């Protein structure tokens, strides 16, 4: 059936012009998704596939996605989006490609670099209030995390109702610069980043 759908999509691409064809799907609670092929708008030059991981304690919410890449999101290609506190982890991994049907197949997630990198930040997390949470110590940053971040405001995790969040921890530079959230929906929020402190 999948081969048939791919053949139909290829035929449509030949008939309608040079617009890029990408697979499109969104699945919450899974590390993989498969869906329909979509003809992208003329200004789209890349397809994307990726995985959003939001983990609080033992509760892991995964959102797999594939789509045409909006032109303004192209800057997110090849960047690492990672934030963590002692209670929460948020990570987005994605692959961008620039040919028809290039985002098919499994979403591949690189191994997480948990090596301490010599930086530290204040540590706190609550999903009960958007008031600044009280730091209960410090957390060591890992991998490419060289920024301290504080976030407060309402957000909606896929499959859940909106809650008020406040957190502080370590984040990658890309997270601070682009704040790329494909699955989690944030509304009116306060986000501040500053260079992490040396241990």
mmCIF file of C-alpha atoms in Angstrom:
data_model
loop_
_atom_site.group_PDB
_atom_site.id
_atom_site.type_symbol
_atom_site.label_atom_id
_atom_site.label_comp_id
_atom_site.label_asym_id
_atom_site.label_seq_id
_atom_site.Cartn_x
_atom_site.Cartn_y
_atom_site.Cartn_z
ATOM 1 C CA UNK A 1 0.000 0.000 0.000
ATOM 2 C CA UNK A 2 2.829 2.372 0.887
ATOM 3 C CA UNK A 3 4.504 1.704 -2.475
ATOM 4 C CA UNK A 4 1.222 2.464 -4.234
ATOM 5 C CA UNK A 5 0.851 5.794 -2.393
ATOM 6 C CA UNK A 6 4.430 6.715 -3.274
ATOM 7 C CA UNK A 7 3.757 5.939 -6.945
ATOM 8 C CA UNK A 8 0.617 8.085 -6.911
ATOM 9 C CA UNK A 9 2.530 10.945 -5.275
ATOM 10 C CA UNK A 10 5.327 10.717 -7.858
ATOM 11 C CA UNK A 11 2.815 10.793 -10.697
ATOM 12 C CA UNK A 12 1.184 13.867 -9.145
ATOM 13 C CA UNK A 13 4.571 15.583 -8.866
ATOM 14 C CA UNK A 14 5.272 14.964 -12.539
ATOM 15 C CA UNK A 15 1.890 16.373 -13.513
ATOM 16 C CA UNK A 16 1.922 19.491 -11.307
ATOM 17 C CA UNK A 17 5.434 20.858 -11.782
ATOM 18 C CA UNK A 18 8.647 21.216 -9.834
ATOM 19 C CA UNK A 19 7.320 21.717 -6.284
ATOM 20 C CA UNK A 20 9.024 19.556 -3.669
ATOM 21 C CA UNK A 21 7.183 16.438 -2.436
ATOM 22 C CA UNK A 22 7.545 15.544 1.263
ATOM 23 C CA UNK A 23 5.987 12.964 3.551
ATOM 24 C CA UNK A 24 3.669 14.537 6.143
ATOM 25 C CA UNK A 25 2.664 13.062 9.515
ATOM 26 C CA UNK A 26 2.462 13.848 13.236
ATOM 27 C CA UNK A 27 2.245 11.196 15.951
ATOM 28 C CA UNK A 28 2.147 11.826 19.690
ATOM 29 C CA UNK A 29 3.273 8.986 21.938
ATOM 30 C CA UNK A 30 5.516 7.414 19.304
ATOM 31 C CA UNK A 31 9.090 7.757 18.075
ATOM 32 C CA UNK A 32 7.989 7.117 14.471
ATOM 33 C CA UNK A 33 5.241 8.200 12.091
ATOM 34 C CA UNK A 34 4.244 7.622 8.485
ATOM 35 C CA UNK A 35 1.693 9.484 6.448
ATOM 36 C CA UNK A 36 0.747 11.007 3.131
ATOM 37 C CA UNK A 37 2.950 12.700 0.569
ATOM 38 C CA UNK A 38 2.328 16.392 0.174
ATOM 39 C CA UNK A 39 3.253 18.855 -2.538
ATOM 40 C CA UNK A 40 5.013 21.734 -0.807
ATOM 41 C CA UNK A 41 4.487 25.416 -1.622
ATOM 42 C CA UNK A 42 6.811 26.781 -4.331
ATOM 43 C CA UNK A 43 9.077 28.610 -1.837
ATOM 44 C CA UNK A 44 9.803 25.432 0.195
ATOM 45 C CA UNK A 45 13.205 23.909 -0.559
ATOM 46 C CA UNK A 46 13.500 21.268 2.195
ATOM 47 C CA UNK A 47 11.632 18.406 3.840
ATOM 48 C CA UNK A 48 12.018 17.672 7.542
ATOM 49 C CA UNK A 49 11.603 14.736 9.894
ATOM 50 C CA UNK A 50 12.270 14.691 13.599
ATOM 51 C CA UNK A 51 11.365 13.825 17.147
ATOM 52 C CA UNK A 52 10.423 15.999 20.116
ATOM 53 C CA UNK A 53 11.105 14.464 23.543
ATOM 54 C CA UNK A 54 9.512 16.045 26.614
ATOM 55 C CA UNK A 55 10.288 14.081 29.793
ATOM 56 C CA UNK A 56 9.242 14.942 33.356
ATOM 57 C CA UNK A 57 10.352 12.361 35.891
ATOM 58 C CA UNK A 58 9.287 9.014 34.442
ATOM 59 C CA UNK A 59 6.660 10.520 32.122
ATOM 60 C CA UNK A 60 7.993 10.605 28.549
ATOM 61 C CA UNK A 61 5.991 12.378 25.819
ATOM 62 C CA UNK A 62 7.365 11.762 22.324
ATOM 63 C CA UNK A 63 6.117 13.537 19.193
ATOM 64 C CA UNK A 64 7.359 12.302 15.811
ATOM 65 C CA UNK A 65 6.799 14.524 12.787
ATOM 66 C CA UNK A 66 7.522 14.813 9.058
ATOM 67 C CA UNK A 67 6.562 17.714 6.793
ATOM 68 C CA UNK A 68 7.581 20.396 4.343
ATOM 69 C CA UNK A 69 9.988 22.749 6.096
ATOM 70 C CA UNK A 70 8.699 26.306 6.291
ATOM 71 C CA UNK A 71 11.208 28.709 4.781
ATOM 72 C CA UNK A 72 11.594 30.656 8.053
ATOM 73 C CA UNK A 73 12.446 27.397 9.915
ATOM 74 C CA UNK A 74 15.320 26.484 7.591
ATOM 75 C CA UNK A 75 17.698 28.116 10.063
ATOM 76 C CA UNK A 76 16.812 25.255 12.470
ATOM 77 C CA UNK A 77 18.453 22.639 10.233
ATOM 78 C CA UNK A 78 21.584 21.150 11.759
ATOM 79 C CA UNK A 79 20.985 22.798 15.156
ATOM 80 C CA UNK A 80 20.626 21.154 18.595
ATOM 81 C CA UNK A 81 17.660 22.082 20.804
ATOM 82 C CA UNK A 82 18.142 20.802 24.331
ATOM 83 C CA UNK A 83 17.074 21.967 27.786
ATOM 84 C CA UNK A 84 17.232 20.109 31.057
ATOM 85 C CA UNK A 85 16.716 20.499 34.768
ATOM 86 C CA UNK A 86 17.088 17.790 37.403
ATOM 87 C CA UNK A 87 13.373 16.912 36.909
ATOM 88 C CA UNK A 88 12.760 17.679 33.226
ATOM 89 C CA UNK A 89 14.358 17.125 29.827
ATOM 90 C CA UNK A 90 13.304 18.716 26.529
ATOM 91 C CA UNK A 91 15.052 17.763 23.285
ATOM 92 C CA UNK A 92 14.287 18.239 19.596
ATOM 93 C CA UNK A 93 16.191 16.293 16.954
ATOM 94 C CA UNK A 94 15.499 16.702 13.250
ATOM 95 C CA UNK A 95 16.876 16.022 9.804
ATOM 96 C CA UNK A 96 16.438 18.365 6.834
ATOM 97 C CA UNK A 97 16.835 17.260 3.220
ATOM 98 C CA UNK A 98 16.228 18.844 -0.163
ATOM 99 C CA UNK A 99 14.888 16.275 -2.640
ATOM 100 C CA UNK A 100 11.505 14.677 -3.349
ATOM 101 C CA UNK A 101 10.453 11.999 -0.808
ATOM 102 C CA UNK A 102 13.736 12.406 1.114
ATOM 103 C CA UNK A 103 12.082 12.457 4.558
ATOM 104 C CA UNK A 104 10.598 8.957 4.352
ATOM 105 C CA UNK A 105 11.823 6.148 6.578
ATOM 106 C CA UNK A 106 12.584 6.042 10.286
ATOM 107 C CA UNK A 107 13.232 9.128 12.367
ATOM 108 C CA UNK A 108 16.794 8.671 13.588
ATOM 109 C CA UNK A 109 17.851 10.185 16.904
ATOM 110 C CA UNK A 110 21.566 10.664 17.697
ATOM 111 C CA UNK A 111 22.791 9.432 21.069
ATOM 112 C CA UNK A 112 22.394 12.002 23.832
ATOM 113 C CA UNK A 113 25.704 13.443 25.049
ATOM 114 C CA UNK A 114 25.522 13.225 28.858
ATOM 115 C CA UNK A 115 29.165 14.137 29.423
ATOM 116 C CA UNK A 116 29.510 17.002 31.963
ATOM 117 C CA UNK A 117 31.088 19.999 30.196
ATOM 118 C CA UNK A 118 32.326 22.071 33.140
ATOM 119 C CA UNK A 119 29.355 24.469 33.358
ATOM 120 C CA UNK A 120 26.525 24.816 35.874
ATOM 121 C CA UNK A 121 23.176 26.611 36.225
ATOM 122 C CA UNK A 122 20.462 27.147 38.819
ATOM 123 C CA UNK A 123 17.991 24.282 38.916
ATOM 124 C CA UNK A 124 14.217 24.357 39.418
ATOM 125 C CA UNK A 125 11.005 23.102 37.812
ATOM 126 C CA UNK A 126 7.260 23.279 38.495
ATOM 127 C CA UNK A 127 4.181 22.651 36.361
ATOM 128 C CA UNK A 128 1.861 24.205 38.966
ATOM 129 C CA UNK A 129 2.649 27.908 38.540
ATOM 130 C CA UNK A 130 4.140 30.383 36.083
ATOM 131 C CA UNK A 131 5.628 32.420 38.942
ATOM 132 C CA UNK A 132 9.404 32.106 39.017
ATOM 133 C CA UNK A 133 10.221 28.823 40.708
ATOM 134 C CA UNK A 134 12.582 28.743 43.655
ATOM 135 C CA UNK A 135 15.961 27.265 42.842
ATOM 136 C CA UNK A 136 16.682 24.148 44.860
ATOM 137 C CA UNK A 137 20.348 23.909 43.976
ATOM 138 C CA UNK A 138 22.458 23.725 40.849
ATOM 139 C CA UNK A 139 22.675 21.364 37.920
ATOM 140 C CA UNK A 140 25.743 20.445 35.877
ATOM 141 C CA UNK A 141 25.413 21.119 32.155
ATOM 142 C CA UNK A 142 26.289 18.427 29.620
ATOM 143 C CA UNK A 143 27.223 18.165 25.952
ATOM 144 C CA UNK A 144 26.732 21.453 24.062
ATOM 145 C CA UNK A 145 24.755 23.159 26.844
ATOM 146 C CA UNK A 146 26.597 26.352 27.673
ATOM 147 C CA UNK A 147 23.642 28.569 28.591
ATOM 148 C CA UNK A 148 21.464 28.946 31.656
ATOM 149 C CA UNK A 149 17.792 29.386 30.852
ATOM 150 C CA UNK A 150 14.711 30.415 32.779
ATOM 151 C CA UNK A 151 11.219 29.936 31.356
ATOM 152 C CA UNK A 152 7.797 30.781 32.760
ATOM 153 C CA UNK A 153 4.338 30.790 31.234
ATOM 154 C CA UNK A 154 1.508 28.549 30.019
ATOM 155 C CA UNK A 155 2.250 25.652 27.691
ATOM 156 C CA UNK A 156 0.385 22.705 26.253
ATOM 157 C CA UNK A 157 2.167 19.355 26.025
ATOM 158 C CA UNK A 158 0.847 17.110 23.208
ATOM 159 C CA UNK A 159 -2.092 15.093 24.514
ATOM 160 C CA UNK A 160 -2.477 17.183 27.674
ATOM 161 C CA UNK A 161 -4.313 20.340 28.694
ATOM 162 C CA UNK A 162 -2.457 23.624 29.168
ATOM 163 C CA UNK A 163 -0.509 24.079 32.416
ATOM 164 C CA UNK A 164 1.490 26.869 34.025
ATOM 165 C CA UNK A 165 5.218 26.168 33.937
ATOM 166 C CA UNK A 166 8.294 27.683 35.532
ATOM 167 C CA UNK A 167 11.778 26.235 35.209
ATOM 168 C CA UNK A 168 15.489 26.988 35.243
ATOM 169 C CA UNK A 169 18.330 24.825 34.015
ATOM 170 C CA UNK A 170 20.919 24.245 31.293
ATOM 171 C CA UNK A 171 20.235 24.777 27.590
ATOM 172 C CA UNK A 172 22.032 24.700 24.268
ATOM 173 C CA UNK A 173 22.802 27.952 22.485
ATOM 174 C CA UNK A 174 20.470 26.919 19.653
ATOM 175 C CA UNK A 175 17.564 26.511 22.072
ATOM 176 C CA UNK A 176 18.101 30.044 23.333
ATOM 177 C CA UNK A 177 18.535 31.607 19.887
ATOM 178 C CA UNK A 178 15.678 29.874 18.048
ATOM 179 C CA UNK A 179 13.302 28.417 20.694
ATOM 180 C CA UNK A 180 12.099 25.777 18.216
ATOM 181 C CA UNK A 181 9.053 23.803 19.476
ATOM 182 C CA UNK A 182 7.376 21.566 16.884
ATOM 183 C CA UNK A 183 4.955 19.762 19.241
ATOM 184 C CA UNK A 184 4.722 21.663 22.525
ATOM 185 C CA UNK A 185 2.565 24.795 22.222
ATOM 186 C CA UNK A 186 3.559 27.851 24.266
ATOM 187 C CA UNK A 187 1.516 30.999 24.646
ATOM 188 C CA UNK A 188 2.448 34.206 26.504
ATOM 189 C CA UNK A 189 5.801 33.359 28.067
ATOM 190 C CA UNK A 190 9.023 34.756 29.486
ATOM 191 C CA UNK A 191 12.301 33.196 28.286
ATOM 192 C CA UNK A 192 15.702 34.424 29.436
ATOM 193 C CA UNK A 193 19.135 33.011 28.667
ATOM 194 C CA UNK A 194 22.543 33.883 30.011
ATOM 195 C CA UNK A 195 26.011 32.298 29.769
ATOM 196 C CA UNK A 196 26.431 29.309 32.086
ATOM 197 C CA UNK A 197 28.848 29.560 35.014
ATOM 198 C CA UNK A 198 32.092 27.621 35.163
ATOM 199 C CA UNK A 199 32.207 24.955 37.854
#
